[in-house]
XYZ file of C-alpha atoms in Angstrom:
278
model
C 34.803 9.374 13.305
C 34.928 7.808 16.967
C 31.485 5.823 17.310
C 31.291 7.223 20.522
C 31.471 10.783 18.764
C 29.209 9.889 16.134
C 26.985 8.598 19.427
C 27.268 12.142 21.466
C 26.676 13.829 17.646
C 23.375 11.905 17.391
C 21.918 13.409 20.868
C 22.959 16.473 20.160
C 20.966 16.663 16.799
C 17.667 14.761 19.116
C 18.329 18.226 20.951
C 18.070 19.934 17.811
C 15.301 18.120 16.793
C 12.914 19.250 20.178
C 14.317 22.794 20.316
C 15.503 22.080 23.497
C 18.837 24.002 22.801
C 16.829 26.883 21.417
C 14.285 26.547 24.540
C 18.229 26.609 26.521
C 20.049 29.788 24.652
C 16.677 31.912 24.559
C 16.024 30.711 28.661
C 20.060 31.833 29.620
C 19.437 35.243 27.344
C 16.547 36.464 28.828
C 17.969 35.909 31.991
C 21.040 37.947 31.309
C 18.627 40.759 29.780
C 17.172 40.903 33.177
C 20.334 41.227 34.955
C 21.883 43.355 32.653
C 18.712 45.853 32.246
C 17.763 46.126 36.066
C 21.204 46.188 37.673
C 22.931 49.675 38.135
C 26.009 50.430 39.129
C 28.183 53.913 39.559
C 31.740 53.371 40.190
C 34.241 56.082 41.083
C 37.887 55.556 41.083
C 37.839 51.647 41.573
C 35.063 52.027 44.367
C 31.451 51.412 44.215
C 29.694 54.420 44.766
C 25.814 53.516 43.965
C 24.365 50.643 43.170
C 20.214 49.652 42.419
C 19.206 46.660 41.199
C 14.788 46.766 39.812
C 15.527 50.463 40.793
C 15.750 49.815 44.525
C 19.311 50.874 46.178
C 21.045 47.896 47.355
C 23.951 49.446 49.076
C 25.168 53.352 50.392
C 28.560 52.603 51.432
C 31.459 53.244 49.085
C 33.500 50.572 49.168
C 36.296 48.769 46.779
C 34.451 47.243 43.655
C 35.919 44.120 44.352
C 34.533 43.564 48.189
C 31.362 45.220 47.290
C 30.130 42.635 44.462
C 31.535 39.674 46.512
C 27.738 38.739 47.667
C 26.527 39.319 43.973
C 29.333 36.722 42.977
C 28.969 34.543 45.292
C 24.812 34.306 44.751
C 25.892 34.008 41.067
C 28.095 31.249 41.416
C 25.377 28.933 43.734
C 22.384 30.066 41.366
C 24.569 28.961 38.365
C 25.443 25.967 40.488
C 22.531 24.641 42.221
C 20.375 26.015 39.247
C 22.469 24.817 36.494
C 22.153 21.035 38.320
C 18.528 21.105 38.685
C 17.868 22.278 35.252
C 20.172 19.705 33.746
C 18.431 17.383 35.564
C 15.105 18.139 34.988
C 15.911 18.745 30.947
C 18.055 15.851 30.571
C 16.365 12.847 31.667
C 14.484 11.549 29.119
C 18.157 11.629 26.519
C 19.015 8.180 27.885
C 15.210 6.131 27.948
C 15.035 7.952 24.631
C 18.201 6.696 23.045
C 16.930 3.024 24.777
C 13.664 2.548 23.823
C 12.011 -0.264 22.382
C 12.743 0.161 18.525
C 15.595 2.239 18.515
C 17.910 -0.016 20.541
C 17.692 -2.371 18.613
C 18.596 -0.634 15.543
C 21.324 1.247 17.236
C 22.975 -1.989 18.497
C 22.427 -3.284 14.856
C 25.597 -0.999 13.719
C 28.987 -1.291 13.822
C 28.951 -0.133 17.239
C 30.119 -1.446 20.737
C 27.156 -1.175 23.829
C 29.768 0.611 25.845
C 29.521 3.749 22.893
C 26.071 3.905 23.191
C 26.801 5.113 26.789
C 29.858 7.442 26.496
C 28.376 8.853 23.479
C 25.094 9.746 25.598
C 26.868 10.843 28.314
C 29.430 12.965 26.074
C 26.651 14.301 24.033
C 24.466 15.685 27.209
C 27.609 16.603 28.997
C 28.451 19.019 25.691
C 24.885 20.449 26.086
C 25.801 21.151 29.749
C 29.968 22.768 29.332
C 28.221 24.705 26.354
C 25.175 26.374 28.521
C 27.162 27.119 31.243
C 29.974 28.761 29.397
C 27.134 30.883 26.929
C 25.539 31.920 30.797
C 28.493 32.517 33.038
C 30.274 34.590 30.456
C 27.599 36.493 29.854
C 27.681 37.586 33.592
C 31.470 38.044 33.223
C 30.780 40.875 30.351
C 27.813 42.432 32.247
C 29.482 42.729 35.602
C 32.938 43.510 33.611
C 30.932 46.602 31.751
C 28.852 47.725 34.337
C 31.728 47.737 37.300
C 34.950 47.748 35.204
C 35.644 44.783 37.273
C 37.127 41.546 35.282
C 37.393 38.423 36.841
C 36.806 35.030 35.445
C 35.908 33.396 38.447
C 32.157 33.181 37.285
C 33.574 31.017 34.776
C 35.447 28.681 36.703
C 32.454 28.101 39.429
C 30.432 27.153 36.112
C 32.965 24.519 35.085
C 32.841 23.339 38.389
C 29.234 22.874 38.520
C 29.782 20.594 35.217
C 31.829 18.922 37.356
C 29.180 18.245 40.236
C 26.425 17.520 37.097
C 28.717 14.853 35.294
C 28.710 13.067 38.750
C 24.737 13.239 38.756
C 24.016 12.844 35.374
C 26.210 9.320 35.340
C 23.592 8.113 38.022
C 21.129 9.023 35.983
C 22.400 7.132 32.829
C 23.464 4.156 35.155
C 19.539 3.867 36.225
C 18.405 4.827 32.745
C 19.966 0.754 32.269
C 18.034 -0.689 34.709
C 15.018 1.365 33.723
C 13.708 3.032 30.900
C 12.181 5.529 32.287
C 12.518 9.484 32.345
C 10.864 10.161 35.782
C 13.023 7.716 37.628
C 16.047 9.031 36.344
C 15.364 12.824 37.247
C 14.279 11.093 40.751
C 17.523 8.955 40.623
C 19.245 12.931 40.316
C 17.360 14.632 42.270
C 18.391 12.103 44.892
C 21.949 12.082 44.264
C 21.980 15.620 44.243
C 20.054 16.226 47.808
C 22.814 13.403 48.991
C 25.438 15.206 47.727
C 24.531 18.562 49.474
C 24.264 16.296 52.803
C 27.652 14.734 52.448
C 29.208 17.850 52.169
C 28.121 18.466 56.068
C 28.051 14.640 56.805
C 30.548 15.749 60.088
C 27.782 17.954 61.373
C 24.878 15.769 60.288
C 26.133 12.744 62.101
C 25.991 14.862 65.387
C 21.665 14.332 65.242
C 22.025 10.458 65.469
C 22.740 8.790 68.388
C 25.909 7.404 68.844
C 26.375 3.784 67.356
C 25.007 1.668 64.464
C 22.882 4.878 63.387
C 25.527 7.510 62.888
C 27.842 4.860 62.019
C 25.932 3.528 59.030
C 24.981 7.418 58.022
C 28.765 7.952 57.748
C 29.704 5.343 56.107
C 26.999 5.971 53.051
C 27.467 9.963 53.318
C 31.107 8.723 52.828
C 31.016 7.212 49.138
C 28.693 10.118 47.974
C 29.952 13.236 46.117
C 30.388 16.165 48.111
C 28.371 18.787 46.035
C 27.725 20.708 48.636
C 31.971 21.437 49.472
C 32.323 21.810 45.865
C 29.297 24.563 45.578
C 30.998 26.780 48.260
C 34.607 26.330 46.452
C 33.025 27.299 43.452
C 31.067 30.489 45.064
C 34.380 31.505 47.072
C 36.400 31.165 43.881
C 33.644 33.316 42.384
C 34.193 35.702 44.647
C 37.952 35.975 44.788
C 37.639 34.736 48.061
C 40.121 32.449 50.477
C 38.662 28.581 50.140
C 37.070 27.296 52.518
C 37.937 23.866 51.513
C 41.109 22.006 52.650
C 41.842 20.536 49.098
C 40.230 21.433 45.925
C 42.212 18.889 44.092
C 41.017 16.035 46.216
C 36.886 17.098 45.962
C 37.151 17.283 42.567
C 39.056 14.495 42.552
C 36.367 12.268 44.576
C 33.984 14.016 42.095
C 35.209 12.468 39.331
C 35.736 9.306 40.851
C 31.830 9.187 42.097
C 30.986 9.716 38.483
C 33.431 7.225 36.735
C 32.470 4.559 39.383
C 28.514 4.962 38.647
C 29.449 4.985 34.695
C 31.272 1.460 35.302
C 28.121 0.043 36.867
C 26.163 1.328 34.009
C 28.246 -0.366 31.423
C 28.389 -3.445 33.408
C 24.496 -3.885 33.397
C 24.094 -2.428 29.607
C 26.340 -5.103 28.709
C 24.746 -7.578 30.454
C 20.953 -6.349 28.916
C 18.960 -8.816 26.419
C 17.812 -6.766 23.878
């Protein structure tokens, strides 16, 4: 087996261990109960004749099944988006100081293992926690809205994987500061941080219009400019949710700039763990 398998394998049994994936299936479940219990729908011939959701009646139009969930979708896709990254966040920083503290480092470095394993493996392991969640949650809501309206569509899905996306980027900040320092607080600040940039690069062009013209907005661009766009990426992932046209020019390149955020901040954290004196 891959050391960096045998690495990811490890965290996920230290998830095992605290119940945190329990704590993470039962969370996601009762969350679907409450959707699935307190949202009705009537549909006649294709359209949506009724619907109540905690027995209140959220719309008395008929309209096309399709057009009339679009809202629900969309709020779907940022909640599993926004939510998802938050959670992960919040649940996830203390995998890496964990895996680093004094003690265990240095037995783990005492294998027949490479540093740079220690880090994929981490980063694989909490990354399998995350693609595993958010395919148990959003196909949940695929099957409830798929009963309940006779409407299929597996664009819940795809806005999940998406928000993987956007968490790999935040999550390899997060392991890249978990090298400098060992500590579970900074790293969920070191997120949260990330994450609030992100959602401010995505509008970095109407932003920049609040500073004054010259070494202010100029600097502001230039750092909104190497950040992940999280915020473009949520509303691809809520229009794609919706079966909607995107509103974004390329989806290839903003996942593509994504990815390359993340990768970039993984380098840096191999470079320093590398470099650490344990």
């Amino acid at each position: 087996m891959s050391p960096v398998f045998g690495i990811a394998g490890y965290v996920l049994r230290e998830a095992v261990a605290r119940k945190f994936i329990l704590a993470f299936m039962v969370g996601i479940t009762l969350v679907l109960a409450v959707v699935a219990l307190s949202l009705r729908i009537e549909v006649v011939d294709g359209a949506l004749a009724a619907s109540r959701l905690f027995g209140e009646e959220i719309r008395a139009s008929i309209r096309s099944v399709d057009v009339a969930l679009r809202p629900v979708y969309m709020a779907a896709a940022y909640i599993v988006f926004y939510g998802g990254i938050l959670f992960g966040i919040v649940a996830c920083s203390d995998f890496a100081p964990s895996l680093l503290s004094p003690g265990r480092i240095e037995h783990l470095l005492a294998l027949p293992i490479q540093r740079w394993h220690l880090l994929a493996g981490t980063f694989l392991g909490v990354m399998t926690l995350a693609v595993g969640g958010t395919l148990y949650g959003t196909t949940g809501l695929v099957l409830i809205f798929g009963v309940k309206a006779g409407y299929w569509t597996a664009g819940p899905l795809i806005a999940g994987l998406m928000a993987c996306v956007g968490f790999a980027a935040v999550y390899a900040v997060m392991l890249t500061t978990a090298t400098l320092v060992r500590s579970a607080a900074l790293c969920a600040a070191s997120g949260g941080l990330f994450l609030v940039g992100g959602i401010i690069a995505g509008h970095r062009k109407d932003v920049a219009l609040f500073f004054e013209d010259g070494v202010s907005r100029s600097a502001f661009e230039a750092v909104t400019l190497v950040l992940p766009r999280l915020s473009s990426l949520a509303t691809a992932a809520g229009n794609i949710s919706a079966s909607m046209p995107l509103e974004v020019k390329s989806l290839g390149m903003l996942l593509l700039g994504v990815m390359v955020f993340g990768f970039g901040a993984l380098a840096v954290g191999f470079w320093r763990f590398e470099g650490k004196d344990y």
